Coordinates of C-alpha atoms in Angstrom, one line a residue:
X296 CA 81.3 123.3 101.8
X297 CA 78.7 126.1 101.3
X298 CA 75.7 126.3 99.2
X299 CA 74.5 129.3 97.8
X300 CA 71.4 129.4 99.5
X301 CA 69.5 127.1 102.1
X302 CA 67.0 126.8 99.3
X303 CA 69.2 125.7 97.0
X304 CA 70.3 122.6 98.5
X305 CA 72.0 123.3 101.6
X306 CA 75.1 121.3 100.2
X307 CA 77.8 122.9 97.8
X308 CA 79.9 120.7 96.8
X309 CA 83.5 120.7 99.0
X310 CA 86.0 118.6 99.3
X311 CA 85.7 115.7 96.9
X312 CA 87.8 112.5 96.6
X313 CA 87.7 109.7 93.8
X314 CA 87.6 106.1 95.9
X315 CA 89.8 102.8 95.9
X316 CA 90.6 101.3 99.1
X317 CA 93.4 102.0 101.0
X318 CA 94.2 101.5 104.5
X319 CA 97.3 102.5 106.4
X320 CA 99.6 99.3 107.2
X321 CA 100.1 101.2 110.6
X322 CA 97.1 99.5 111.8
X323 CA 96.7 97.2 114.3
X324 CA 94.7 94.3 115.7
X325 CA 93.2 96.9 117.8
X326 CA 92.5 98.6 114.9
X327 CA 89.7 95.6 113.7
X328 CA 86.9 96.6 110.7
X329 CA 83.9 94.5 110.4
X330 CA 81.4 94.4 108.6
X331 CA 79.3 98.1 109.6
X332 CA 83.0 99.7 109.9
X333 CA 84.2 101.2 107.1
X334 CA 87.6 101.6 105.6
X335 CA 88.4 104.7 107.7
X336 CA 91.2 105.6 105.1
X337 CA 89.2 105.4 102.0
X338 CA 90.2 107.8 99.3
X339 CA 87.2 109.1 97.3
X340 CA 88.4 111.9 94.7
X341 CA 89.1 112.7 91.0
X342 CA 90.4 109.3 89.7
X343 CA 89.1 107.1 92.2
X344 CA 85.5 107.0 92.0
X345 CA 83.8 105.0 94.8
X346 CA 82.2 101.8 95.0
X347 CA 78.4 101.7 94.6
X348 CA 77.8 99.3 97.1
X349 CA 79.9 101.0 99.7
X350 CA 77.3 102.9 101.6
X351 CA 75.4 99.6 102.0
X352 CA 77.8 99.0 104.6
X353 CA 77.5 102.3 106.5
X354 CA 76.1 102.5 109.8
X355 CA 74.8 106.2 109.4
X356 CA 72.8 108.3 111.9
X357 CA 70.4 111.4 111.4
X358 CA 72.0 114.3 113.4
X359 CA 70.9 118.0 113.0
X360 CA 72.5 120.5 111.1
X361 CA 73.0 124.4 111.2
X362 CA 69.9 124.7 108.9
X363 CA 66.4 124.7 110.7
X364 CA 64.3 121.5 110.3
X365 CA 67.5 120.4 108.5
X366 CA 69.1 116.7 109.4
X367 CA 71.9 114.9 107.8
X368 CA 73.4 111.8 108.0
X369 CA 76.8 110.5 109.5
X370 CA 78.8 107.8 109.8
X371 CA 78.4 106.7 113.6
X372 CA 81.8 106.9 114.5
X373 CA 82.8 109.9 112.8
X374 CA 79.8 111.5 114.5
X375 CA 80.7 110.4 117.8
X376 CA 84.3 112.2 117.3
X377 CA 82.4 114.9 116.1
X378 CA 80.4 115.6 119.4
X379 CA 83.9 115.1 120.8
X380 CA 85.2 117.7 118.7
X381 CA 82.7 120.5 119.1
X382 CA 82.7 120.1 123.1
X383 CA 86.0 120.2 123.2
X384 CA 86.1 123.8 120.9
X385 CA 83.1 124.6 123.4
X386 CA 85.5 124.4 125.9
X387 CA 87.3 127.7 124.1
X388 CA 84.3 129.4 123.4
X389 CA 84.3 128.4 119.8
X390 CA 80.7 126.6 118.6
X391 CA 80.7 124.7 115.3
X392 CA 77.6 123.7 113.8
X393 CA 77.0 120.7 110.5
X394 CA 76.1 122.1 107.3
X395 CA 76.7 118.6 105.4
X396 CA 77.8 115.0 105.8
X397 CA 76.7 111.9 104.1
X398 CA 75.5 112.4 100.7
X399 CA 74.0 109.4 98.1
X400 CA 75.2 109.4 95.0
X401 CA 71.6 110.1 93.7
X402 CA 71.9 113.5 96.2
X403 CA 75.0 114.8 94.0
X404 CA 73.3 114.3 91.0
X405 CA 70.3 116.6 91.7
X406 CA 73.2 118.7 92.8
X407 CA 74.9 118.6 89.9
X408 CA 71.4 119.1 88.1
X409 CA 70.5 122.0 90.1
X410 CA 74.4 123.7 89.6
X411 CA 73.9 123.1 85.7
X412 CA 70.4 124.7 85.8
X413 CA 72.0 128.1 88.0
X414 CA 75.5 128.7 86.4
X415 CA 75.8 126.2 83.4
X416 CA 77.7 123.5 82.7
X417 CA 81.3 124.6 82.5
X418 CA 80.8 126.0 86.2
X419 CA 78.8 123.1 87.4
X420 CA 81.7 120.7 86.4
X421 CA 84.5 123.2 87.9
X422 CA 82.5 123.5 91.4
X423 CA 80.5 120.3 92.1
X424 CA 82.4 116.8 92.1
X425 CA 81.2 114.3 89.6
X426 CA 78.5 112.3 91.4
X427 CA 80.3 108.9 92.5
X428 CA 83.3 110.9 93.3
X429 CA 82.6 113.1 96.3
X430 CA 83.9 112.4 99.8
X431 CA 81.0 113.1 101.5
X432 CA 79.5 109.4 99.6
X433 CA 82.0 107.7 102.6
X434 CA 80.0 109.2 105.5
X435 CA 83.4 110.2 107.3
X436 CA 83.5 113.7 105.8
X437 CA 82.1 116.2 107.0
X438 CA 81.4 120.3 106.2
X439 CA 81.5 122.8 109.5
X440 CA 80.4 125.9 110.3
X441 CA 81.2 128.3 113.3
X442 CA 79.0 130.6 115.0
X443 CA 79.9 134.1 115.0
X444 CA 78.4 137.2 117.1
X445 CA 75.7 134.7 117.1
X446 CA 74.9 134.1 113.6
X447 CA 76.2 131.0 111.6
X448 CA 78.9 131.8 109.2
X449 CA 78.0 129.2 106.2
X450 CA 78.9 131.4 103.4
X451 CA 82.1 130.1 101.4
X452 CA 83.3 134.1 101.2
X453 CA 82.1 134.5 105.0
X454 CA 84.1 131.9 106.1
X455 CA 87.3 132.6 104.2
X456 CA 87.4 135.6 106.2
X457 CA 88.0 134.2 109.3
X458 CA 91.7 132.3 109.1
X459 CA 91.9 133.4 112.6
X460 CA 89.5 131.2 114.1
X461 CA 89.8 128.3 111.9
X462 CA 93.4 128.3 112.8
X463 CA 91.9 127.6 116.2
X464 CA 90.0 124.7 115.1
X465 CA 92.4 123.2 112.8
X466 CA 94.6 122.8 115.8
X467 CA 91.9 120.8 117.9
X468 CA 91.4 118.5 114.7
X469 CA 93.6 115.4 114.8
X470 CA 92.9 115.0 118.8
X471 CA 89.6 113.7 117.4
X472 CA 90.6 111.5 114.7
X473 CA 90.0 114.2 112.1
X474 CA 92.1 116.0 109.5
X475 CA 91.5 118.8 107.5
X476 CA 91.3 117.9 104.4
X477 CA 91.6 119.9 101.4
X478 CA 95.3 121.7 101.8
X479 CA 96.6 125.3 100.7
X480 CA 99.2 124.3 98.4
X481 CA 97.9 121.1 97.1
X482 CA 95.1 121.6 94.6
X483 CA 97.2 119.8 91.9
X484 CA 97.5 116.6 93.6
X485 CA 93.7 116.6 95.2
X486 CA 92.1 118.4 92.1
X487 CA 90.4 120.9 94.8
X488 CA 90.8 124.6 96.5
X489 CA 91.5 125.2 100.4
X490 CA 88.7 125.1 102.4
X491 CA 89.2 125.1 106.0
X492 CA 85.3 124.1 106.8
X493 CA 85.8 120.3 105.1
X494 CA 87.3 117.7 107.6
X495 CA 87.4 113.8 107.4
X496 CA 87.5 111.3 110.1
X497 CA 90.4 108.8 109.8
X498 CA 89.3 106.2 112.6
X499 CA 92.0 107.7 115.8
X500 CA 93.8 110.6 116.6
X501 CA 96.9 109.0 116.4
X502 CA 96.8 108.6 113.1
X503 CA 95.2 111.9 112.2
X504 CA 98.2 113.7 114.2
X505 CA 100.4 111.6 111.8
X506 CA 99.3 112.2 108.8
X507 CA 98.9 116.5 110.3
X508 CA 102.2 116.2 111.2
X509 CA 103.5 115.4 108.0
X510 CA 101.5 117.8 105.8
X511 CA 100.4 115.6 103.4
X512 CA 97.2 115.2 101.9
X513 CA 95.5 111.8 102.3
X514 CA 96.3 110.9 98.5
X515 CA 99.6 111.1 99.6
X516 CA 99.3 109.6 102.7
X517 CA 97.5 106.6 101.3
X518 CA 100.2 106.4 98.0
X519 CA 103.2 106.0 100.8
X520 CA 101.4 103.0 102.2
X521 CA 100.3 101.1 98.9
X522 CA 102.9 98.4 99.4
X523 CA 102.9 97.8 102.9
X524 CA 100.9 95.0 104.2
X525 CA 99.0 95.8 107.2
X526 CA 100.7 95.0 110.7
X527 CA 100.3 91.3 111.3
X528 CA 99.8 89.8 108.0
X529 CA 102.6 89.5 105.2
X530 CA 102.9 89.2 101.4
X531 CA 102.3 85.6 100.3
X532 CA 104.7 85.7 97.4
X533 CA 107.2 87.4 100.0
X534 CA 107.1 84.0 102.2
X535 CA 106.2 81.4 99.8
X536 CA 107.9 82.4 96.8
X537 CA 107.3 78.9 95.4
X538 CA 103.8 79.7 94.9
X539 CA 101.8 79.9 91.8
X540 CA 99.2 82.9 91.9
X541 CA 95.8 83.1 90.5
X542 CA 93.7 85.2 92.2
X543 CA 90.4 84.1 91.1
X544 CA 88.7 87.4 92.7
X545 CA 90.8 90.0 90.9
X546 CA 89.8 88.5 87.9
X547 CA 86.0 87.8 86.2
X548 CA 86.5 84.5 86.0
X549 CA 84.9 83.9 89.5
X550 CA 81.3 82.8 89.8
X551 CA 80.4 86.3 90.0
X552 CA 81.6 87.4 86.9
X553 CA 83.0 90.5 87.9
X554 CA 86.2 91.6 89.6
X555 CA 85.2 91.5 93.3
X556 CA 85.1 94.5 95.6
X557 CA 88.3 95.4 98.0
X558 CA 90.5 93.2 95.2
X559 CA 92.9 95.9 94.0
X560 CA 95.8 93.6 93.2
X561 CA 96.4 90.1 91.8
X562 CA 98.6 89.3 95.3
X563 CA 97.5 87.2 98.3
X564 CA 97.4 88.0 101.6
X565 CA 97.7 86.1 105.4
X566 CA 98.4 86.5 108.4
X567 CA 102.4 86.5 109.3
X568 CA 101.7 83.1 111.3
X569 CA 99.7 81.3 108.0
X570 CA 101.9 82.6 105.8
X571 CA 105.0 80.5 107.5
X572 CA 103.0 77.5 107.7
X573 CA 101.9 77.7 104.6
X574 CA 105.6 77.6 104.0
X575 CA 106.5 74.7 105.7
X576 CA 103.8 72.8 103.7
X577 CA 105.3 74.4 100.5
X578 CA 108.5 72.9 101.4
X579 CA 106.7 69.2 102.0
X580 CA 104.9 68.9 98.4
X581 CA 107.7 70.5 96.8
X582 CA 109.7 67.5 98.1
X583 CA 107.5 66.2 96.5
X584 CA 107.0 67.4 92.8
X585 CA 104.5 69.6 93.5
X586 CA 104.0 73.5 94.0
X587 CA 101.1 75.4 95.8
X588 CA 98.8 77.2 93.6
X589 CA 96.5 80.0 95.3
X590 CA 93.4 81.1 94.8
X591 CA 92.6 83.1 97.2
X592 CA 93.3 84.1 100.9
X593 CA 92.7 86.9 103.0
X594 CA 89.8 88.2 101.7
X595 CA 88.5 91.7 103.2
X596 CA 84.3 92.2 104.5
X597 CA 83.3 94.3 101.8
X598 CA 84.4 91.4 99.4
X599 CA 82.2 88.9 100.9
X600 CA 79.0 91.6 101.1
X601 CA 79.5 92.0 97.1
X602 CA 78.9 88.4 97.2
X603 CA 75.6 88.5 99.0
X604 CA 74.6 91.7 97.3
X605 CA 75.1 89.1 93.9
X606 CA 73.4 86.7 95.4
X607 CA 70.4 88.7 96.1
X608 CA 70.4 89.7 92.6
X609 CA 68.6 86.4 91.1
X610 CA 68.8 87.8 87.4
X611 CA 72.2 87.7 87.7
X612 CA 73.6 83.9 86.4
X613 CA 76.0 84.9 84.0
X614 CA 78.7 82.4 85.2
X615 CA 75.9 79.7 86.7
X616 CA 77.3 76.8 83.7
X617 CA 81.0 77.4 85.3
X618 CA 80.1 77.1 88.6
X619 CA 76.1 76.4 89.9
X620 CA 74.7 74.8 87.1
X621 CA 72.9 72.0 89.4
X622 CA 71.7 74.7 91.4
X623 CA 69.2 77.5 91.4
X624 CA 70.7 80.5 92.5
X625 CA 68.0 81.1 94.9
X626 CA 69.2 78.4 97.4
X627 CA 72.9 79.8 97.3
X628 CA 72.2 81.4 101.0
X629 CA 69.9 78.6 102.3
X630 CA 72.4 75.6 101.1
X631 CA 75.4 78.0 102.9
X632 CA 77.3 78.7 99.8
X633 CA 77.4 82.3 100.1
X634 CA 77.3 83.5 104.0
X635 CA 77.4 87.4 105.8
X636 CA 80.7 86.3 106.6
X637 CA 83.8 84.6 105.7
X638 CA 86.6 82.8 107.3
X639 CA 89.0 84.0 104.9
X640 CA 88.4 87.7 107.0
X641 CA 90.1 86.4 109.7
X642 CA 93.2 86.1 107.7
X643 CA 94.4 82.7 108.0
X644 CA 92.4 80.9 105.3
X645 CA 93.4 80.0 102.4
X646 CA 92.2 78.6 98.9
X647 CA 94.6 76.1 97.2
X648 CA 95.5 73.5 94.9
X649 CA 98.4 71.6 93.7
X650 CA 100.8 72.2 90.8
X651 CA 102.6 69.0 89.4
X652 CA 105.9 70.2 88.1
X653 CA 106.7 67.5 85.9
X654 CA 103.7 67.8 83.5
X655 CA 103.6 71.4 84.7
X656 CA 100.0 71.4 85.2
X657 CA 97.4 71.5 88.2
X658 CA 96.7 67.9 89.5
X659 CA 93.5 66.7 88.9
X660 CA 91.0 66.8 91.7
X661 CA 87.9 65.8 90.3
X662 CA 86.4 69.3 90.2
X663 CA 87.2 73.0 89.8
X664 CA 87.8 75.5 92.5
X665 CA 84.5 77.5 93.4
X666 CA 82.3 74.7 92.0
X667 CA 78.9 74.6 94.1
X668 CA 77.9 71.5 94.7
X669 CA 78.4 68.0 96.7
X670 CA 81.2 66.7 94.2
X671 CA 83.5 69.7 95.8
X672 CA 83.0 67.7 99.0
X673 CA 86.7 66.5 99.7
X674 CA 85.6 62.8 100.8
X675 CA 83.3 62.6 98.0
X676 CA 83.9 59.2 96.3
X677 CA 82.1 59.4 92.9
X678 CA 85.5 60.6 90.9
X679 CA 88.4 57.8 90.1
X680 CA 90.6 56.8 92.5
X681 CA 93.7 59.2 91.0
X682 CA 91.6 62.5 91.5
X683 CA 90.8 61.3 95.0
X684 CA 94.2 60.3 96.3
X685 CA 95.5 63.9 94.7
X686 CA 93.1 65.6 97.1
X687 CA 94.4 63.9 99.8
X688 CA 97.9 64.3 98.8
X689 CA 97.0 68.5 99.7
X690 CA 95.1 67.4 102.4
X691 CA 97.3 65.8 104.3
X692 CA 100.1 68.0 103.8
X693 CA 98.1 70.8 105.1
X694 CA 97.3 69.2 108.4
X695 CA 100.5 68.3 108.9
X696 CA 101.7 72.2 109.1
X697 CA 99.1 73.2 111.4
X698 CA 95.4 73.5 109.0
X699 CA 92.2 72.1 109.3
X700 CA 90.5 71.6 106.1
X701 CA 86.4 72.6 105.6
X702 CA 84.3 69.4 104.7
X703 CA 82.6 71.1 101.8
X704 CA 85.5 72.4 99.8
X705 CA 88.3 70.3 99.0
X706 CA 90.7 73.3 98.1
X707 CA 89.8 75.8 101.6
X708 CA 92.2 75.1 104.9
X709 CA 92.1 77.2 107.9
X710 CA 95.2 77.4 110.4
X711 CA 93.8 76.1 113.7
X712 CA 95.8 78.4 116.0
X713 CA 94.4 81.6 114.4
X714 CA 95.8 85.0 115.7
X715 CA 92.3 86.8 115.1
X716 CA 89.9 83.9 115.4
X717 CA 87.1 86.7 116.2
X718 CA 88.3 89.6 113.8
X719 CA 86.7 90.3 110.7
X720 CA 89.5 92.8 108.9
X721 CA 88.4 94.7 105.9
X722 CA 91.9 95.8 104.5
X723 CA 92.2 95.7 100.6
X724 CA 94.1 93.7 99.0
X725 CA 96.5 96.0 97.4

């Protein structure tokens, strides 16, 4: 990506990408995404715009561009595979220089303002991605340019004469973890031209040479993998059919009041080993009468940092008579109701309650799922007898099969032998 001119924003708009979350379900446990990792297979581009919280979870870092008392900003990693990159095309005398990286969303609007201003409108919308829509709002894309006869080549026209060299440096790409991004051939499915100066970091170079190998774009990458869960963890419904479903997070009727980040789907999520005791204690209560209903399980980083971004946001109290109204929302971090992280990233918790088949509704427990306060507390005594022995009808089943339940939520069990006990994933649920 080119401008016209240095003074004209340094930046032309390049390779843009709508966002929703997808990850490949190639990865691994190696392959672990906390909190300041992002989702290193985010698609950003025409139809999927990109969160606005999601560069509040960027670890970025000022690095130096082409441009003279110039910086940008880059996504750690990606920058690290960058420096990796450019030795490595050192090595065959070939030097590659930043022009641009990380952009804000505020960035593309001046942009956007300043396009509108020099060409108009109709070009401004044709050439500069929609501001919440560009790539470069991820951090992992980023626009290069090579030195040549010892001037930097950052004109768009200057560079597309030169399919010679970028050939050279297409080639070194994927040993990085990068992949060039916008395809000849394939403006129709990524709603953009070539342009061999835009790459994007994918988190390893095993996964870039794949998805190189195969020719595809990342939107179609990304589409092949939408029903796959990641490696280790399985489909709840796929294990459990039994199970009732309501995924309190995909809807608004949470305490939030909003669908919650990295919630693309209305289908649960756990680890392979959960899922199968969570079978086995289907199995018990259905012997029962009863079925599982689920609220929620694996629940991915950028989920629980939408919660503490609401929580900051003390105006916000929209759903406080469904689920705080005993409590000011101020306290909601001190009193441990909303954390920087959550169990239920590790995979193996889960949020449940039971389903009497005979009246065919959910048993009473005394309280509602999500409900902030002491009364959620499963050995609290101030309900009748009935609601109390339901809870412990759940309870006990699930520590039979292998959970341990948290004192302050009557409805939340954790499987004690958990296979990432210090993994935090970020994977959406999808």
């Amino acid at each position: 990506m080119k401008t016209i001119k240095k003074t004209t924003f340094f930046a032309l708009v390049s390779a843009l990408i709508f966002a929703s979350f997808a990850v490949s379900c190639k990865k691994t446990a190696a392959d672990k995404i906390t909190q300041k990792q992002p989702d290193y297979l985010v698609l950003v581009n025409k139809t999927h715009p990109i969160s606005g919280d999601y560069a509040k979870s960027l670890d970025l870092v000022t690095v130096d561009t082409v441009y003279e008392d110039e910086t940008a900003e880059v996504e750690k990693s990606t920058y690290e595979a960058y420096l990796s990159l450019k030795a490595a095309l050192a090595e065959q005398g070939i030097e590659i220089g930043i022009d641009s990286a990380y952009r804000s969303v505020e960035y593309q609007e001046k942009i956007m303002r300043e396009f509108t201003e020099k060409y108009g409108e109709e070009y401004a919308k044709n050439t500069v991605a929609v501001p919440g829509t560009s790539e470069h709002h991820t951090g992992l894309a980023i626009d290069i340019v090579p030195k040549v006869d010892g001037e930097w080549k950052w004109e768009n026209e200057d560079m597309m004469k030169l399919p010679e060299l970028f050939a050279l440096i297409h080639k070194e790409l994927p040993k990085h973890g990068f992949i060039l991004r916008l395809l000849p051939g394939k403006e129709e499915i990524t709603g953009y031209s070539y342009e061999p100066w835009h790459i994007r970091y994918v988190g390893s170079a095993e996964l870039a040479q794949k998805i190189t190998d195969s020719g595809l774009v990342l939107e179609e990458y990304v589409d092949g993998q939408k029903d796959s869960a990641p490696k280790g963890f399985a489909y709840l419904a796929e294990v459990v059919p039994d199970a009732i479903l309501e995924i309190r997070y995909y809807s608004t009727y949470n305490f939030v009041g909003d669908r919650i980040d990295g919630y693309e789907k209305p289908v649960a999520l756990l680890t392979e080993e959960a899922a199968e005791a969570l079978k086995a204690v289907s199995d018990d209560v259905k012997a029962q009468g009863y079925r599982l209903k689920i609220y929620d399980a694996y629940r991915p980083q950028r989920a629980v940092t939408h919660f503490m971004n609401w929580a900051k946001d003390t105006s916000d109290t929209r759903m406080k008579q469904y689920f705080y109204p005993n409590l000011d929302k101020s306290v909601l971090f001190a009193q441990g109701y909303i954390a920087e992280k959550s169990g239920h990233s590790r995979g193996s918790t889960v949020d449940l309650t039971l389903f009497d088949m005979a009246s065919e509704k959910e048993l009473d427990m005394g309280g509602t799922f999500d409900w902030f306060g002491e009364e959620s507390h499963p050995d609290y005594r101030q309900i009748t007898e009935e609601q109390f022995a339901n809870r412990m009808i759940l309870r006990e089943a699930m520590l039979r099969h292998g959970f341990k339940p948290l004192e302050e939520e009557w409805w939340h069990f954790t499987l004690k032998d958990e296979p990432y006990s210090e993994t935090y994933f970020d994977y959406p649920v999808r």
